[in-house]
Amino acid sequence: MPSNAEAAEIFRNIADLLDVLGERFKPEAYRRAARSIETLAEDLGAVAARNELGSIPGVGEAIGEKIREYLATGTVHYYERLKREVPPGVVELLRLPGLGPKTARRFWVELGIEGPAELATAIEAGRLTGVKGFGEKKIDQIRLALAAARAAPRSGHDRAAIESVYPVAERIVQALRAVPGTERAEAAGSFRRCRESVGDLDILVTSTAPEKVFDAFTALPDVREVRVRGPTKETVVLASGLQVDLRVVEPAAFGAALQYFTGSKDHNVHLRSIARARGLKVNEYGVFRDDERVAGRTEEEVYGALGLAWIPPELREDLGEIELAARGPLPPLVAQEDLVAEFHVHLPPTASPSDIDRLVAEARSRRLSFLGVVVGEVDADGHARSLPPSTVRRLGAAAVEGLTVARAIETGLGPRPEPFGRLAADYRILRPTRSEPAAFAPPTDRPEPLVIAHLGAEGTAPETVRRWIDLARRASASVEVGPGPERLDSTWARIARESGVRLALPSGLGLPPEDPTVAIALGFARRAGAGASAILQKRSLSARSRSGT
DNA sequence: GCCGTTTTCGGCCCGACTGTTTTCAGTCG
């Protein structure tokens, strides 16, 4: 079964092999294609069927042909040939930190070393001593890297889920903001772009006393190792294994540095080619014409100097956003202040009328205009439970000026469960079940589903998710987006949005202020290119009731 | 191998840091 992920993996492996073979530009070309394919919101097969492989950034004639070969046969001849040319162990050498293609190639060609085990033996036998370019420190470094790789064979390439990085980023940024001399401190990189997973955490600081910032950074409680420390950057590894890069720049360069360290790589490369075309140079210190800095203090300035509108970080993947920004300001993406409706709140079965009062009070203080509370649900075993009748009654009378209060039931597909027969509900939250593949038709019973939740539940096949999104479209329902295994990530959110399905985002009601769920859900929706109109709102509901029943 | 307000050929982002070098190569992001 061909998959985008496997195709990307093949092209990445081809890049590594070409690297070891000493190719100059092809490896990056294959990696670029791999990155594009990975973030594609659609199956390669579907794109190929429309004859549109060439529209994928970084995919041209040659790679397009290899994709078609892969889709048809499951393999790529070119890849198989390269694998026969290079011993597998030589590619493994590339995984060692500090050891790149040039060195791996030298080991292989000059010393006949064909893998990590042979390299270790060679070092212990003193075969590297006296070889040009290998001093004592370098050899020690390699020995340590080999030992680390033996102890944890697959570490170093793991990416952390963004929700787990949030508290870490928050803590570090706060700590650095507290350092005397710090003017600004921000997390950048894929974290700021709100990617689902984060490889390294990038932190950017402007300060009048950089040394103090580096000292505070090194002294953070969970720093396990300092990997690099220079006058403008430092890299540490936390106890969790997360690598954190810190850069300190002068305030006049903050915008340029933030832009640069937010990436993505492809986005930045594209920006620079535009700069060159205009006789400009972009780096992390600013936009320069000859030696004169023409922009740098803010990101808006940097984009402006290149003739572009500012681009939200979540869109910076070089997937067409730059071309859009060249034509004028981008349409606004959904923002925190658009999240004025909460459609999916659970209360414990023991909830009392006064719990309702508290919930309503919180909804008002958050300026929500809609509050939907689950009053009855069917759990995974088919057992139904509902809130006490007195609580439900209180809910019915809870609406206040400016706040609509609604009752929801949450069920799987199929006939409405009997226990809810007399329970008045305003809408239904549908929870997909994997065991109902034949039932992909819009339910006709009332109330109709408004939200499809828990869709990303672990183990759900992509094809099934696709069918649920299609069901949502036909039923005019929305799908939940956000972090965690039970909501959809930004790639799926984009697929949903592009097929006209609204996205349901949490409002944060009932969550502590430091909980990142809302920020991440918002980030995913923004990555999907969603504006406020793509989000399920109170008015989406009123529009439905007017046109329906 | 890709790509084009610099190009259909000839480029391919740019700088920091480390180690090994007396001026640079390799790696990394």
Short mmCIF file of C-alpha atoms in Angstrom, two decimals, chain A residues 129-351:
data_model
loop_
_atom_site.label_atom_id
_atom_site.label_comp_id
_atom_site.label_asym_id
_atom_site.label_seq_id
_atom_site.Cartn_x
_atom_site.Cartn_y
_atom_site.Cartn_z
CA THR A 129 45.61 8.79 14.55
CA GLY A 130 47.70 10.91 12.24
CA VAL A 131 45.09 10.98 9.48
CA LYS A 132 44.84 14.51 8.10
CA GLY A 133 41.97 16.44 9.66
CA PHE A 134 41.57 14.13 12.64
CA GLY A 135 43.03 15.51 15.85
CA GLU A 136 42.58 14.13 19.29
CA LYS A 137 39.39 16.06 20.00
CA LYS A 138 37.74 15.03 16.77
CA ILE A 139 38.51 11.38 17.43
CA ASP A 140 37.17 11.67 20.99
CA GLN A 141 34.03 13.31 19.65
CA ILE A 142 33.43 10.45 17.24
CA ARG A 143 34.14 7.86 19.93
CA LEU A 144 31.54 9.50 22.20
CA ALA A 145 29.00 9.72 19.37
CA LEU A 146 29.49 6.01 18.62
CA ALA A 147 28.96 5.12 22.28
CA ALA A 148 25.84 7.27 22.49
CA ALA A 149 24.45 5.67 19.33
CA ARG A 150 25.02 2.19 20.80
CA ALA A 151 23.26 3.17 24.03
CA ALA A 152 20.25 4.74 22.31
CA PRO A 153 20.20 3.56 18.71
CA ARG A 154 17.32 5.71 17.50
CA SER A 155 17.54 8.82 19.64
CA GLY A 156 18.35 12.23 18.29
CA HIS A 157 15.85 12.09 15.47
CA ASP A 158 12.69 12.00 17.54
CA ARG A 159 10.47 14.99 17.29
CA ALA A 160 8.43 16.01 20.32
CA ALA A 161 4.67 16.62 20.17
CA ILE A 162 4.04 20.34 20.30
CA GLU A 163 1.78 20.10 23.36
CA SER A 164 4.67 18.61 25.34
CA VAL A 165 7.03 21.40 24.24
CA TYR A 166 4.64 24.21 25.18
CA PRO A 167 5.30 24.28 28.93
CA VAL A 168 9.04 23.95 28.31
CA ALA A 169 9.09 26.87 25.89
CA GLU A 170 6.99 28.96 28.25
CA ARG A 171 9.31 28.27 31.18
CA ILE A 172 12.50 29.06 29.26
CA VAL A 173 11.13 32.24 27.71
CA GLN A 174 9.94 33.47 31.11
CA ALA A 175 13.30 32.68 32.69
CA LEU A 176 15.18 34.60 29.98
CA ARG A 177 12.80 37.55 30.14
CA ALA A 178 13.66 37.86 33.83
CA VAL A 179 17.37 38.31 33.06
CA PRO A 180 18.50 41.95 33.49
CA GLY A 181 19.23 43.48 30.10
CA THR A 182 16.77 41.28 28.18
CA GLU A 183 14.49 43.32 25.96
CA ARG A 184 12.59 40.59 24.18
CA ALA A 185 12.52 36.82 24.30
CA GLU A 186 10.44 34.68 21.94
CA ALA A 187 10.22 31.07 20.87
CA ALA A 188 10.71 30.74 17.10
CA GLY A 189 11.25 27.79 14.76
CA SER A 190 8.68 25.12 14.03
CA PHE A 191 7.24 25.78 17.48
CA ARG A 192 6.18 29.26 16.41
CA ARG A 193 4.86 27.85 13.14
CA CYS A 194 2.78 25.50 15.30
CA ARG A 195 3.92 22.35 13.59
CA GLU A 196 2.47 19.17 15.09
CA SER A 197 5.90 18.11 16.22
CA VAL A 198 9.00 20.06 17.10
CA GLY A 199 12.56 18.86 16.43
CA ASP A 200 14.61 21.54 18.17
CA LEU A 201 13.21 24.41 20.18
CA ASP A 202 14.58 27.77 18.96
CA ILE A 203 14.64 30.74 21.33
CA LEU A 204 15.47 34.28 20.25
CA VAL A 205 16.48 37.07 22.64
CA THR A 206 17.46 40.70 22.27
CA SER A 207 19.56 41.95 25.14
CA THR A 208 22.05 44.59 26.15
CA ALA A 209 23.87 41.95 28.21
CA PRO A 210 24.14 38.77 26.12
CA GLU A 211 26.57 37.05 28.50
CA LYS A 212 24.00 37.21 31.31
CA VAL A 213 21.43 35.61 29.01
CA PHE A 214 23.76 32.75 28.10
CA ASP A 215 24.66 32.22 31.76
CA ALA A 216 20.99 32.05 32.75
CA PHE A 217 20.32 29.68 29.85
CA THR A 218 23.13 27.34 30.83
CA ALA A 219 21.93 27.42 34.45
CA LEU A 220 18.36 26.31 33.61
CA PRO A 221 17.49 23.45 35.97
CA ASP A 222 16.97 20.69 33.41
CA VAL A 223 19.97 21.35 31.14
CA ARG A 224 21.78 18.06 30.71
CA GLU A 225 24.50 19.09 28.31
CA VAL A 226 25.88 22.21 26.64
CA ARG A 227 26.62 21.28 23.06
CA VAL A 228 27.72 24.60 21.58
CA ARG A 229 28.46 27.97 23.12
CA GLY A 230 29.69 30.97 21.18
CA PRO A 231 29.25 34.74 21.47
CA THR A 232 25.84 34.80 19.75
CA LYS A 233 24.45 31.29 20.07
CA GLU A 234 24.27 28.41 22.46
CA THR A 235 22.84 24.92 22.11
CA VAL A 236 21.85 22.78 25.09
CA VAL A 237 20.14 19.44 25.51
CA LEU A 238 17.52 19.11 28.24
CA ALA A 239 17.06 16.09 30.46
CA SER A 240 14.07 15.16 28.29
CA GLY A 241 16.40 14.94 25.27
CA LEU A 242 14.94 18.06 23.67
CA GLN A 243 17.59 20.25 22.04
CA VAL A 244 17.18 23.98 22.62
CA ASP A 245 18.99 26.60 20.52
CA LEU A 246 19.37 30.12 21.85
CA ARG A 247 20.34 33.11 19.73
CA VAL A 248 20.96 36.59 21.09
CA VAL A 249 20.88 39.55 18.68
CA GLU A 250 20.75 43.34 18.95
CA PRO A 251 17.30 44.96 19.04
CA ALA A 252 17.71 46.53 15.59
CA ALA A 253 17.89 43.00 14.18
CA PHE A 254 15.03 41.46 16.14
CA GLY A 255 12.53 41.29 13.27
CA ALA A 256 15.07 39.86 10.86
CA ALA A 257 16.27 37.31 13.39
CA LEU A 258 12.74 36.29 14.35
CA GLN A 259 11.87 35.89 10.68
CA TYR A 260 15.04 33.94 10.01
CA PHE A 261 14.72 31.60 12.99
CA THR A 262 11.03 30.98 12.45
CA GLY A 263 11.71 29.47 9.03
CA SER A 264 10.77 27.25 7.47
CA LYS A 265 13.94 26.55 5.61
CA ASP A 266 12.15 26.40 2.28
CA HIS A 267 10.29 29.62 3.03
CA ASN A 268 13.58 31.39 3.84
CA VAL A 269 15.37 30.07 0.78
CA HIS A 270 12.53 31.36 -1.37
CA LEU A 271 12.65 34.79 0.33
CA ARG A 272 16.37 35.05 -0.34
CA SER A 273 15.98 34.29 -4.00
CA ILE A 274 13.47 37.16 -4.16
CA ALA A 275 15.94 39.39 -2.33
CA ARG A 276 18.70 38.54 -4.80
CA ALA A 277 16.43 39.39 -7.68
CA ARG A 278 16.01 42.84 -6.17
CA GLY A 279 19.68 43.32 -5.50
CA LEU A 280 19.21 42.77 -1.77
CA LYS A 281 20.65 40.35 0.76
CA VAL A 282 18.70 38.84 3.66
CA ASN A 283 20.29 37.35 6.73
CA GLU A 284 19.40 37.15 10.42
CA TYR A 285 20.63 40.70 10.94
CA GLY A 286 18.46 42.42 8.42
CA VAL A 287 17.81 43.15 4.77
CA PHE A 288 20.83 44.81 3.16
CA ARG A 289 21.46 46.80 0.02
CA ASP A 290 25.23 46.60 -0.28
CA ASP A 291 26.30 47.37 3.28
CA GLU A 292 23.30 49.43 4.22
CA ARG A 293 20.63 47.85 6.38
CA VAL A 294 17.23 48.72 4.91
CA ALA A 295 15.08 46.63 7.28
CA GLY A 296 15.40 44.47 10.36
CA ARG A 297 13.63 45.81 13.42
CA THR A 298 10.30 44.10 12.73
CA GLU A 299 9.15 41.22 10.56
CA GLU A 300 6.75 43.54 8.74
CA GLU A 301 9.76 45.65 7.74
CA VAL A 302 11.64 42.62 6.44
CA TYR A 303 8.74 41.35 4.33
CA GLY A 304 7.98 44.89 3.24
CA ALA A 305 11.52 45.45 1.98
CA LEU A 306 11.03 42.42 -0.27
CA GLY A 307 7.73 43.78 -1.60
CA LEU A 308 5.69 41.30 0.41
CA ALA A 309 2.88 41.57 2.94
CA TRP A 310 3.63 40.11 6.35
CA ILE A 311 3.00 36.36 6.43
CA PRO A 312 1.66 34.61 9.56
CA PRO A 313 4.22 32.12 10.91
CA GLU A 314 1.81 29.20 10.57
CA LEU A 315 1.79 29.63 6.78
CA ARG A 316 5.54 29.85 6.23
CA GLU A 317 6.13 26.55 4.49
CA ASP A 318 6.67 27.79 0.92
CA LEU A 319 3.42 26.27 -0.21
CA GLY A 320 2.24 29.30 -2.14
CA GLU A 321 2.02 31.85 0.69
CA ILE A 322 4.87 33.97 -0.72
CA GLU A 323 3.21 34.34 -4.12
CA LEU A 324 0.03 35.35 -2.29
CA ALA A 325 1.84 37.91 -0.15
CA ALA A 326 3.36 39.45 -3.28
CA ARG A 327 -0.14 40.32 -4.49
CA GLY A 328 -1.19 42.12 -1.30
CA PRO A 329 -2.18 41.58 2.33
CA LEU A 330 -3.22 38.00 3.11
CA PRO A 331 -6.80 37.36 4.19
CA PRO A 332 -6.85 37.30 7.99
CA LEU A 333 -6.62 33.92 9.69
CA VAL A 334 -8.81 32.90 12.57
CA ALA A 335 -7.65 34.46 15.86
CA GLN A 336 -8.24 33.99 19.54
CA GLU A 337 -10.93 36.68 19.61
CA ASP A 338 -12.94 34.74 17.02
CA LEU A 339 -13.40 31.86 19.44
CA VAL A 340 -16.58 33.12 21.06
CA ALA A 341 -18.52 29.87 21.05
CA GLU A 342 -18.02 26.65 22.98
CA PHE A 343 -19.78 23.62 21.54
CA HIS A 344 -18.36 20.76 23.53
CA VAL A 345 -18.25 20.97 27.31
CA HIS A 346 -18.60 17.94 29.54
CA LEU A 347 -19.71 18.06 33.14
CA PRO A 348 -19.28 15.18 35.58
CA PRO A 349 -22.45 13.07 36.12
CA THR A 350 -22.57 14.42 39.64
CA ALA A 351 -22.75 18.04 38.44
#
